[in-house]
Amino acid sequence: MLGLACDSHRLKSLGMFRVTSLQSAPSLSLNEIFWFGPFNSSLQRRWRKPVDSAQTRLENRTRDLRLDKLMNQLKKLKLVLGLLELMSKRRGHCTSVQLLSRWRHIAGVNIGIGAFLRKYPHIFEIYTHPVKRNLCCKITQKMADLIEEEAMVIRECEAAAVQRLKKLLMMSANGTLHVHALWLIRRELGLPDDFRNSVLPKYPDDFKVVCPNTLKLISKDGSLAEAEVERWREKEYREKWLSETETKYAFPIQFPTGFKIEKGFREKLKNWQMLPYLKPYENKDVLRVGNVQRFEKRAVGILHEFLCLTVNKMVEVERLSHFRRDFRMEVNVRELLLKHPGIFYISTKGNTRTVFLREAYGKDGPIEPNPVYAVQRKMLDLVLLGCRDTKLMSPLKELEERCNKVRCSGSEGGPCDGDWVIPILEGHDEQPTNGMFMELGDLSDEDNED
């Protein structure tokens, strides 16, 4: 009996020791528990090398806040123009709001169509249809005038757009480009939407459409076979007294603010600037074997010239891939652009990846704006105006409606007593705003007295 009592006391003390030891032991995670064991004892934890890909370099690049802000603004203009393009396909001058709500996903609008239209009262005008009694929307007169002005400027600058098209065809390997690829960048080149039927037939001695969708250059112009960067090189050589070896194959470099220059980077950049390469308009057989750096520098020269030929000196990266085979650029375009942050900048704002030519942009936008960009800038300013300066719109609308009523009543027969309203409407821009409202008040008082 005494032996059994001793054995039970020993078992109790052993159980208490196990409990206290388990409570005092550090808690192990699930991975640590299963990492050690009879089947995993021979495995070792290895250090993983950080992934260096085009996506990681895109995420870790030095941001340019100026260009990102501009891209956010252009995103709003793109949404507005996309919706206006859908509205222009309707027969009438107006479109019902209910129908626009079905189209908003096509235009890329991710909010309610009513909230979107109210954000831009200087572009969209909402009113009730006099017959159907439903909400309709139409383009304001300001925006309609700007759209007409842009079409007129594109027609006036047709010769410059044709010259850009010639230079693009001269850069291609066989002097041919796909018509659909050119249609994707028609706005960047300053061409109208129907350039295949309105522009190309005017120049039968220069262009020819072979096969269903291939454009071929018939005659080459030797005076156009000079890249835009050659002018910069000549200017640097003449003004800064640099040697020919330093400027013959160099590119303008402008790093963004906050760019970190690592050790040995300057020397590598200097050697790359002096590296000879095959220039864009030299149509020779390109051999990549043994000349990887020269091949990549040739691709940089082609992309640089491509962006110089665009109106806004920018284009979507996805659209550049349509020209890889024609220009013989057998490289990853996005990775190549990220390798040269002093020449190109990729912005991911606006749900797209857009590449900018860094040297062409200053603090206030493009350094050398053109007429097409000037009109597009007016549209952008109208979009950015938002809901501001809308208090003056309602009195002007009332005055215009009143003037229209007077004209309608006067057109029935002979002159009308209310014809004095017309000169006020025509000269409201010349008079100050407060004076105009005072005159409106006086007119209303006279009407009450009558």
Tab-separated table of C-alpha atoms in Angstrom:
chain	number	residue	atom	x	y	z
A	1	MET	CA	0.000	0.000	0.000
A	2	LEU	CA	2.860	2.302	0.872
A	3	GLY	CA	4.538	1.519	-2.488
A	4	LEU	CA	1.380	2.326	-4.422
A	5	ALA	CA	1.025	5.676	-2.635
A	6	CYS	CA	4.634	6.551	-3.514
A	7	ASP	CA	4.105	5.647	-7.165
A	8	SER	CA	0.961	7.808	-7.378
A	9	HIS	CA	2.812	10.731	-5.794
A	10	ARG	CA	5.621	10.384	-8.345
A	11	LEU	CA	3.156	10.353	-11.248
A	12	LYS	CA	1.458	13.525	-9.963
A	13	SER	CA	4.767	15.328	-9.588
A	14	LEU	CA	5.820	14.233	-13.108
A	15	GLY	CA	2.541	15.526	-14.577
A	16	MET	CA	2.960	18.888	-12.822
A	17	PHE	CA	6.519	19.142	-14.215
A	18	ARG	CA	5.281	18.509	-17.772
A	19	VAL	CA	2.552	21.151	-17.464
A	20	THR	CA	4.939	23.779	-16.076
A	21	SER	CA	7.560	22.972	-18.746
A	22	LEU	CA	5.003	23.312	-21.551
A	23	GLN	CA	3.752	26.610	-20.119
A	24	SER	CA	7.284	28.027	-19.784
A	25	ALA	CA	8.363	26.898	-23.299
A	26	PRO	CA	8.144	29.573	-26.066
A	27	SER	CA	5.185	29.265	-28.423
A	28	LEU	CA	6.176	28.071	-31.905
A	29	SER	CA	4.438	29.087	-35.072
A	30	LEU	CA	2.813	26.556	-37.376
A	31	ASN	CA	5.649	26.806	-39.908
A	32	GLU	CA	8.294	26.216	-37.218
A	33	ILE	CA	6.432	23.203	-35.862
A	34	PHE	CA	6.243	21.474	-39.245
A	35	TRP	CA	9.667	22.679	-40.431
A	36	PHE	CA	11.553	20.387	-38.021
A	37	GLY	CA	10.687	16.737	-38.017
A	38	PRO	CA	11.828	13.325	-39.142
A	39	PHE	CA	11.085	14.080	-42.805
A	40	ASN	CA	12.230	17.733	-42.875
A	41	SER	CA	15.391	17.555	-40.774
A	42	SER	CA	17.678	17.550	-43.839
A	43	LEU	CA	16.110	20.680	-45.428
A	44	GLN	CA	17.738	24.096	-45.039
A	45	ARG	CA	16.308	27.556	-45.279
A	46	ARG	CA	17.915	29.431	-48.224
A	47	TRP	CA	18.214	33.150	-48.862
A	48	ARG	CA	16.048	34.201	-51.747
A	49	LYS	CA	17.462	36.711	-54.217
A	50	PRO	CA	15.150	39.712	-54.701
A	51	VAL	CA	13.261	39.602	-57.977
A	52	ASP	CA	14.534	42.120	-60.545
A	53	SER	CA	12.005	42.377	-63.343
A	54	ALA	CA	10.385	45.086	-65.430
A	55	GLN	CA	7.395	45.163	-63.046
A	56	THR	CA	9.556	45.674	-59.929
A	57	ARG	CA	11.594	48.364	-61.678
A	58	LEU	CA	8.355	50.059	-62.705
A	59	GLU	CA	7.138	50.078	-59.099
A	60	ASN	CA	10.476	51.242	-57.652
A	61	ARG	CA	11.245	53.934	-60.232
A	62	THR	CA	11.672	57.592	-59.298
A	63	ARG	CA	8.324	59.298	-59.834
A	64	ASP	CA	7.912	62.518	-61.777
A	65	LEU	CA	5.072	64.380	-60.093
A	66	ARG	CA	4.693	66.915	-62.931
A	67	LEU	CA	4.018	64.310	-65.581
A	68	ASP	CA	1.853	62.199	-63.257
A	69	LYS	CA	-0.317	65.238	-62.516
A	70	LEU	CA	-0.618	65.987	-66.228
A	71	MET	CA	-1.600	62.376	-66.900
A	72	ASN	CA	-4.356	62.550	-64.263
A	73	GLN	CA	-5.746	65.641	-65.957
A	74	LEU	CA	-5.583	64.069	-69.409
A	75	LYS	CA	-7.492	61.067	-68.047
A	76	LYS	CA	-10.493	63.322	-67.328
A	77	LEU	CA	-10.292	64.815	-70.815
A	78	LYS	CA	-10.131	61.337	-72.329
A	79	LEU	CA	-13.311	60.259	-70.523
A	80	VAL	CA	-15.153	63.387	-71.654
A	81	LEU	CA	-14.044	62.999	-75.282
A	82	GLY	CA	-14.999	59.311	-75.244
A	83	LEU	CA	-18.523	60.152	-74.107
A	84	LEU	CA	-18.786	62.989	-76.631
A	85	GLU	CA	-17.744	60.611	-79.401
A	86	LEU	CA	-20.570	58.251	-78.467
A	87	MET	CA	-23.023	61.145	-78.367
A	88	SER	CA	-21.918	62.360	-81.801
A	89	LYS	CA	-23.009	59.049	-83.368
A	90	ARG	CA	-26.636	59.856	-82.590
A	91	ARG	CA	-28.742	61.434	-85.308
A	92	GLY	CA	-30.078	64.298	-83.249
A	93	HIS	CA	-28.208	66.944	-81.311
A	94	CYS	CA	-29.198	65.499	-77.947
A	95	THR	CA	-29.050	62.158	-76.147
A	96	SER	CA	-31.226	60.915	-73.307
A	97	VAL	CA	-29.545	60.485	-69.935
A	98	GLN	CA	-31.026	56.982	-69.670
A	99	LEU	CA	-29.194	55.963	-72.830
A	100	LEU	CA	-25.952	57.544	-71.596
A	101	SER	CA	-26.181	55.445	-68.431
A	102	ARG	CA	-25.971	52.327	-70.613
A	103	TRP	CA	-22.937	53.705	-72.454
A	104	ARG	CA	-20.942	54.755	-69.420
A	105	HIS	CA	-19.057	51.441	-69.193
A	106	ILE	CA	-18.129	51.712	-72.871
A	107	ALA	CA	-16.679	55.182	-72.277
A	108	GLY	CA	-14.896	54.040	-69.099
A	109	VAL	CA	-16.995	56.067	-66.639
A	110	ASN	CA	-17.046	54.233	-63.296
A	111	ILE	CA	-19.529	56.507	-61.488
A	112	GLY	CA	-23.177	57.330	-62.044
A	113	ILE	CA	-23.811	59.127	-65.304
A	114	GLY	CA	-25.783	61.865	-63.540
A	115	ALA	CA	-22.927	62.642	-61.154
A	116	PHE	CA	-20.466	62.604	-64.053
A	117	LEU	CA	-22.496	65.056	-66.139
A	118	ARG	CA	-22.965	67.405	-63.196
A	119	LYS	CA	-19.191	67.516	-62.672
A	120	TYR	CA	-18.697	69.240	-66.045
A	121	PRO	CA	-21.479	71.819	-66.557
A	122	HIS	CA	-19.294	73.749	-69.033
A	123	ILE	CA	-19.293	70.712	-71.360
A	124	PHE	CA	-22.630	68.928	-70.836
A	125	GLU	CA	-25.981	70.686	-70.700
A	126	ILE	CA	-28.872	68.776	-69.091
A	127	TYR	CA	-32.449	69.813	-69.859
A	128	THR	CA	-35.963	68.359	-70.109
A	129	HIS	CA	-37.134	67.402	-73.584
A	130	PRO	CA	-40.125	69.568	-74.554
A	131	VAL	CA	-42.050	66.690	-76.172
A	132	LYS	CA	-40.900	63.456	-74.525
A	133	ARG	CA	-40.529	65.119	-71.084
A	134	ASN	CA	-37.408	63.101	-70.224
A	135	LEU	CA	-33.935	64.242	-69.208
A	136	CYS	CA	-31.624	64.817	-72.169
A	137	CYS	CA	-28.052	65.948	-72.546
A	138	LYS	CA	-26.274	67.927	-75.248
A	139	ILE	CA	-22.888	69.549	-75.778
A	140	THR	CA	-22.486	73.139	-74.692
A	141	GLN	CA	-21.668	75.747	-77.287
A	142	LYS	CA	-18.186	76.320	-75.839
A	143	MET	CA	-17.189	72.693	-76.243
A	144	ALA	CA	-18.794	72.430	-79.665
A	145	ASP	CA	-16.758	75.441	-80.828
A	146	LEU	CA	-13.539	73.862	-79.534
A	147	ILE	CA	-14.288	70.575	-81.311
A	148	GLU	CA	-14.894	72.473	-84.530
A	149	GLU	CA	-11.693	74.468	-84.008
A	150	GLU	CA	-9.689	71.265	-83.487
A	151	ALA	CA	-11.055	69.784	-86.727
A	152	MET	CA	-10.169	72.996	-88.558
A	153	VAL	CA	-6.605	73.047	-87.153
A	154	ILE	CA	-6.097	69.388	-88.121
A	155	ARG	CA	-7.164	70.215	-91.681
A	156	GLU	CA	-4.793	73.185	-91.784
A	157	CYS	CA	-1.864	71.124	-90.445
A	158	GLU	CA	-2.449	68.237	-92.844
A	159	ALA	CA	0.898	68.767	-94.623
A	160	ALA	CA	2.834	68.424	-91.354
A	161	ALA	CA	0.897	65.247	-90.455
A	162	VAL	CA	1.669	63.742	-93.878
A	163	GLN	CA	5.343	64.533	-93.341
A	164	ARG	CA	5.269	62.697	-89.994
A	165	LEU	CA	3.642	59.714	-91.692
A	166	LYS	CA	6.375	59.666	-94.335
A	167	LYS	CA	9.109	59.663	-91.719
A	168	LEU	CA	7.462	56.774	-89.870
A	169	LEU	CA	7.321	54.734	-93.079
A	170	MET	CA	10.959	55.562	-93.827
A	171	MET	CA	11.961	54.203	-90.408
A	172	SER	CA	10.263	50.863	-91.054
A	173	ALA	CA	12.274	47.984	-92.470
A	174	ASN	CA	10.295	47.489	-95.699
A	175	GLY	CA	8.656	50.900	-95.975
A	176	THR	CA	5.293	49.483	-94.895
A	177	LEU	CA	3.114	49.873	-91.814
A	178	HIS	CA	-0.209	48.404	-90.783
A	179	VAL	CA	-3.130	50.794	-91.247
A	180	HIS	CA	-4.767	49.691	-87.994
A	181	ALA	CA	-1.591	50.475	-86.034
A	182	LEU	CA	-1.551	53.951	-87.592
A	183	TRP	CA	-5.250	54.395	-86.764
A	184	LEU	CA	-4.490	53.700	-83.096
A	185	ILE	CA	-2.038	56.631	-82.988
A	186	ARG	CA	-3.978	58.932	-85.334
A	187	ARG	CA	-4.496	61.557	-82.611
A	188	GLU	CA	-0.822	61.434	-81.665
A	189	LEU	CA	0.138	62.074	-85.299
A	190	GLY	CA	-2.456	64.828	-85.802
A	191	LEU	CA	-4.476	62.851	-88.374
A	192	PRO	CA	-8.282	62.847	-88.638
A	193	ASP	CA	-10.283	59.739	-87.774
A	194	ASP	CA	-11.049	59.014	-91.431
A	195	PHE	CA	-7.510	59.660	-92.711
A	196	ARG	CA	-7.616	56.528	-94.869
A	197	ASN	CA	-10.418	57.997	-97.004
A	198	SER	CA	-9.768	61.722	-96.589
A	199	VAL	CA	-5.954	62.091	-96.545
A	200	LEU	CA	-4.299	59.124	-98.256
A	201	PRO	CA	-6.137	59.456	-101.621
A	202	LYS	CA	-4.805	63.018	-101.932
A	203	TYR	CA	-1.207	61.764	-102.155
A	204	PRO	CA	-1.156	58.910	-104.709
A	205	ASP	CA	2.505	59.592	-105.551
A	206	ASP	CA	3.598	59.069	-101.928
A	207	PHE	CA	1.350	56.374	-100.426
A	208	LYS	CA	-0.300	53.224	-101.632
A	209	VAL	CA	-2.556	50.807	-99.774
A	210	VAL	CA	-1.435	47.274	-100.612
A	211	CYS	CA	-3.300	44.212	-99.406
A	212	PRO	CA	-6.308	45.043	-97.267
A	213	ASN	CA	-4.656	46.959	-94.426
A	214	THR	CA	-1.026	47.721	-95.286
A	215	LEU	CA	0.261	51.182	-96.184
A	216	LYS	CA	3.367	51.386	-98.381
A	217	LEU	CA	5.644	54.337	-99.075
A	218	ILE	CA	6.198	54.788	-102.813
A	219	SER	CA	8.756	57.620	-102.954
A	220	LYS	CA	11.318	58.460	-100.286
A	221	ASP	CA	12.409	62.004	-99.538
A	222	GLY	CA	16.097	62.222	-98.627
A	223	SER	CA	15.633	65.604	-96.924
A	224	LEU	CA	13.410	63.948	-94.287
A	225	ALA	CA	15.982	61.282	-93.376
A	226	GLU	CA	17.331	63.260	-90.422
A	227	ALA	CA	16.362	62.529	-86.845
A	228	GLU	CA	15.280	65.273	-84.469
A	229	VAL	CA	18.122	64.415	-82.104
A	230	GLU	CA	20.642	65.417	-84.774
A	231	ARG	CA	19.563	69.048	-84.392
A	232	TRP	CA	20.184	68.850	-80.663
A	233	ARG	CA	23.622	67.330	-81.248
A	234	GLU	CA	24.563	70.092	-83.664
A	235	LYS	CA	23.403	72.721	-81.168
A	236	GLU	CA	25.380	71.135	-78.331
A	237	TYR	CA	28.467	70.897	-80.515
A	238	ARG	CA	28.206	74.546	-81.588
A	239	GLU	CA	27.168	76.223	-78.331
A	240	LYS	CA	28.902	74.164	-75.635
A	241	TRP	CA	32.143	73.530	-77.561
A	242	LEU	CA	32.027	69.779	-77.017
A	243	SER	CA	34.054	67.343	-79.041
A	244	GLU	CA	32.546	65.400	-81.910
A	245	THR	CA	33.012	62.064	-80.134
A	246	GLU	CA	30.944	63.323	-77.193
A	247	THR	CA	27.999	64.537	-79.253
A	248	LYS	CA	27.922	62.324	-82.367
A	249	TYR	CA	25.893	59.517	-80.761
A	250	ALA	CA	24.667	61.233	-77.566
A	251	PHE	CA	21.094	61.756	-76.345
A	252	PRO	CA	19.737	64.531	-74.094
A	253	ILE	CA	19.569	63.291	-70.502
A	254	GLN	CA	17.303	64.816	-67.840
A	255	PHE	CA	16.895	62.786	-64.657
A	256	PRO	CA	13.849	63.397	-62.454
A	257	THR	CA	14.104	65.131	-59.112
A	258	GLY	CA	15.259	62.717	-56.412
A	259	PHE	CA	16.964	60.267	-58.773
A	260	LYS	CA	19.736	58.403	-56.935
A	261	ILE	CA	23.004	58.085	-58.854
A	262	GLU	CA	24.893	55.001	-57.769
A	263	LYS	CA	28.631	54.507	-57.827
A	264	GLY	CA	30.002	53.970	-61.335
A	265	PHE	CA	26.784	55.113	-62.990
A	266	ARG	CA	28.268	58.276	-64.496
A	267	GLU	CA	31.095	56.387	-66.161
A	268	LYS	CA	28.709	53.812	-67.638
A	269	LEU	CA	26.456	56.590	-68.932
A	270	LYS	CA	29.395	58.392	-70.531
A	271	ASN	CA	30.514	55.220	-72.317
A	272	TRP	CA	26.961	54.550	-73.480
A	273	GLN	CA	26.631	58.090	-74.848
A	274	MET	CA	29.749	57.613	-77.028
A	275	LEU	CA	28.710	54.131	-78.205
A	276	PRO	CA	28.048	54.159	-81.990
A	277	TYR	CA	24.790	52.687	-83.257
A	278	LEU	CA	22.736	52.295	-86.426
A	279	LYS	CA	20.587	55.422	-86.790
A	280	PRO	CA	16.810	55.170	-87.379
A	281	TYR	CA	16.755	56.074	-91.082
A	282	GLU	CA	19.686	53.833	-92.024
A	283	ASN	CA	18.053	50.720	-93.456
A	284	LYS	CA	20.749	48.096	-93.062
A	285	ASP	CA	20.669	44.525	-91.847
A	286	VAL	CA	20.624	44.568	-88.063
A	287	LEU	CA	22.570	41.752	-86.428
A	288	ARG	CA	22.037	41.334	-82.722
A	289	VAL	CA	24.727	38.692	-82.195
A	290	GLY	CA	27.753	40.303	-80.549
A	291	ASN	CA	26.219	43.807	-80.555
A	292	VAL	CA	23.552	43.716	-77.861
A	293	GLN	CA	24.283	47.218	-76.529
A	294	ARG	CA	24.371	48.751	-80.006
A	295	PHE	CA	21.153	46.953	-80.907
A	296	GLU	CA	19.446	48.321	-77.794
A	297	LYS	CA	20.779	51.818	-78.467
A	298	ARG	CA	19.356	51.636	-81.988
A	299	ALA	CA	15.961	50.758	-80.448
A	300	VAL	CA	16.338	53.761	-78.109
A	301	GLY	CA	16.999	55.973	-81.140
A	302	ILE	CA	13.889	54.665	-82.917
A	303	LEU	CA	11.682	55.213	-79.860
A	304	HIS	CA	13.137	58.685	-79.375
A	305	GLU	CA	12.385	59.623	-82.992
A	306	PHE	CA	8.918	58.038	-82.751
A	307	LEU	CA	8.015	60.226	-79.762
A	308	CYS	CA	9.459	63.313	-81.466
A	309	LEU	CA	7.040	62.771	-84.360
A	310	THR	CA	3.967	62.749	-82.106
A	311	VAL	CA	1.968	65.881	-81.362
A	312	ASN	CA	2.164	65.743	-77.554
A	313	LYS	CA	5.502	63.875	-77.353
A	314	MET	CA	3.836	60.933	-75.593
A	315	VAL	CA	2.117	57.685	-76.514
A	316	GLU	CA	0.741	54.612	-74.752
A	317	VAL	CA	3.277	51.829	-74.276
A	318	GLU	CA	0.790	49.216	-75.456
A	319	ARG	CA	0.477	50.913	-78.853
A	320	LEU	CA	4.242	50.903	-79.339
A	321	SER	CA	4.170	47.100	-79.432
A	322	HIS	CA	2.302	47.242	-82.772
A	323	PHE	CA	5.442	48.655	-84.430
A	324	ARG	CA	8.052	46.259	-83.047
A	325	ARG	CA	8.288	43.990	-86.083
A	326	ASP	CA	8.083	46.818	-88.611
A	327	PHE	CA	10.951	48.662	-86.901
A	328	ARG	CA	12.870	45.439	-86.105
A	329	MET	CA	12.917	46.073	-82.371
A	330	GLU	CA	13.163	42.561	-80.968
A	331	VAL	CA	13.327	43.788	-77.384
A	332	ASN	CA	10.974	44.206	-74.460
A	333	VAL	CA	9.834	47.792	-75.030
A	334	ARG	CA	8.754	48.457	-71.444
A	335	GLU	CA	11.999	47.081	-70.018
A	336	LEU	CA	14.029	49.153	-72.479
A	337	LEU	CA	12.177	52.325	-71.518
A	338	LEU	CA	12.787	51.682	-67.817
A	339	LYS	CA	16.515	51.233	-68.439
A	340	HIS	CA	16.797	54.856	-69.573
A	341	PRO	CA	14.981	57.055	-67.020
A	342	GLY	CA	16.848	60.155	-68.220
A	343	ILE	CA	15.309	59.930	-71.702
A	344	PHE	CA	11.856	58.377	-71.129
A	345	TYR	CA	9.345	58.339	-68.297
A	346	ILE	CA	6.506	55.853	-67.907
A	347	SER	CA	3.444	57.094	-66.054
A	348	THR	CA	0.912	54.587	-64.734
A	349	LYS	CA	-1.762	57.192	-63.987
A	350	GLY	CA	-5.028	57.123	-65.863
A	351	ASN	CA	-5.335	53.294	-65.935
A	352	THR	CA	-2.776	53.175	-68.758
A	353	ARG	CA	0.992	53.121	-69.115
A	354	THR	CA	2.051	56.176	-71.073
A	355	VAL	CA	5.625	57.009	-72.035
A	356	PHE	CA	6.732	60.657	-72.145
A	357	LEU	CA	9.767	62.147	-73.861
A	358	ARG	CA	11.351	63.852	-70.876
A	359	GLU	CA	13.317	66.506	-72.773
A	360	ALA	CA	10.139	67.833	-74.445
A	361	TYR	CA	8.402	68.818	-71.171
A	362	GLY	CA	9.156	71.699	-68.857
A	363	LYS	CA	7.455	73.028	-65.756
A	364	ASP	CA	4.407	74.308	-67.633
A	365	GLY	CA	3.943	71.494	-70.164
A	366	PRO	CA	5.503	70.981	-73.595
A	367	ILE	CA	8.407	73.291	-74.372
A	368	GLU	CA	7.444	73.659	-78.056
A	369	PRO	CA	3.620	73.461	-78.287
A	370	ASN	CA	1.925	73.126	-81.674
A	371	PRO	CA	-1.508	74.354	-82.864
A	372	VAL	CA	-3.199	70.991	-82.240
A	373	TYR	CA	-1.926	70.879	-78.663
A	374	ALA	CA	-3.063	74.488	-78.132
A	375	VAL	CA	-6.685	73.550	-78.918
A	376	GLN	CA	-6.473	70.398	-76.791
A	377	ARG	CA	-5.163	72.522	-73.944
A	378	LYS	CA	-8.241	74.758	-74.204
A	379	MET	CA	-10.423	71.651	-73.917
A	380	LEU	CA	-8.438	70.506	-70.889
A	381	ASP	CA	-8.829	73.903	-69.215
A	382	LEU	CA	-12.591	73.703	-69.788
A	383	VAL	CA	-12.661	70.234	-68.199
A	384	LEU	CA	-10.560	71.339	-65.222
A	385	LEU	CA	-12.889	74.301	-64.681
A	386	GLY	CA	-15.390	71.831	-63.214
A	387	CYS	CA	-18.331	73.468	-61.463
A	388	ARG	CA	-16.623	76.833	-61.077
A	389	ASP	CA	-17.894	79.982	-62.780
A	390	THR	CA	-21.366	78.490	-63.225
A	391	LYS	CA	-23.244	81.346	-61.502
A	392	LEU	CA	-22.998	83.488	-64.614
A	393	MET	CA	-24.433	80.759	-66.832
A	394	SER	CA	-28.046	80.854	-65.542
A	395	PRO	CA	-28.667	84.632	-66.093
A	396	LEU	CA	-27.182	84.373	-69.579
A	397	LYS	CA	-29.443	81.428	-70.364
A	398	GLU	CA	-32.497	83.309	-69.180
A	399	LEU	CA	-31.494	86.307	-71.286
A	400	GLU	CA	-30.942	84.120	-74.317
A	401	GLU	CA	-34.321	82.395	-73.914
A	402	ARG	CA	-35.983	85.753	-73.536
A	403	CYS	CA	-34.242	87.020	-76.660
A	404	ASN	CA	-35.347	83.921	-78.583
A	405	LYS	CA	-38.963	84.510	-77.553
A	406	VAL	CA	-38.753	88.098	-78.706
A	407	ARG	CA	-37.286	87.069	-82.036
A	408	CYS	CA	-39.992	84.447	-82.523
A	409	SER	CA	-42.756	86.938	-81.777
A	410	GLY	CA	-41.135	89.551	-84.024
A	411	SER	CA	-40.729	87.156	-86.923
A	412	GLU	CA	-44.501	86.759	-87.268
A	413	GLY	CA	-44.875	90.206	-88.744
A	414	GLY	CA	-43.016	93.525	-88.827
A	415	PRO	CA	-40.703	94.890	-86.201
A	416	CYS	CA	-41.157	94.069	-82.557
A	417	ASP	CA	-41.020	96.360	-79.518
A	418	GLY	CA	-38.599	94.014	-77.793
A	419	ASP	CA	-35.821	94.260	-80.368
A	420	TRP	CA	-33.764	96.339	-77.895
A	421	VAL	CA	-32.851	93.089	-76.079
A	422	ILE	CA	-30.712	91.841	-78.969
A	423	PRO	CA	-27.917	94.479	-78.722
A	424	ILE	CA	-27.595	93.771	-75.005
A	425	LEU	CA	-27.056	90.041	-75.664
A	426	GLU	CA	-24.551	90.742	-78.413
A	427	GLY	CA	-22.505	93.157	-76.322
A	428	HIS	CA	-22.609	91.424	-72.931
A	429	ASP	CA	-18.937	90.377	-73.265
A	430	GLU	CA	-17.821	94.009	-73.620
A	431	GLN	CA	-19.742	95.286	-70.568
A	432	PRO	CA	-18.828	94.400	-66.965
A	433	THR	CA	-20.821	91.664	-65.321
A	434	ASN	CA	-22.327	93.785	-62.530
A	435	GLY	CA	-23.526	96.371	-65.028
A	436	MET	CA	-25.208	93.703	-67.090
A	437	PHE	CA	-27.144	92.432	-64.075
A	438	MET	CA	-28.194	96.000	-63.187
A	439	GLU	CA	-29.550	96.451	-66.698
A	440	LEU	CA	-31.440	93.197	-66.376
A	441	GLY	CA	-32.979	94.470	-63.146
A	442	ASP	CA	-33.997	97.734	-64.801
A	443	LEU	CA	-35.560	95.866	-67.701
A	444	SER	CA	-37.612	93.698	-65.361
A	445	ASP	CA	-38.846	96.818	-63.529
A	446	GLU	CA	-39.913	98.440	-66.798
A	447	ASP	CA	-41.810	95.310	-67.743
A	448	ASN	CA	-43.637	95.373	-64.423
A	449	GLU	CA	-44.579	99.011	-64.936
A	450	ASP	CA	-45.925	98.227	-68.423
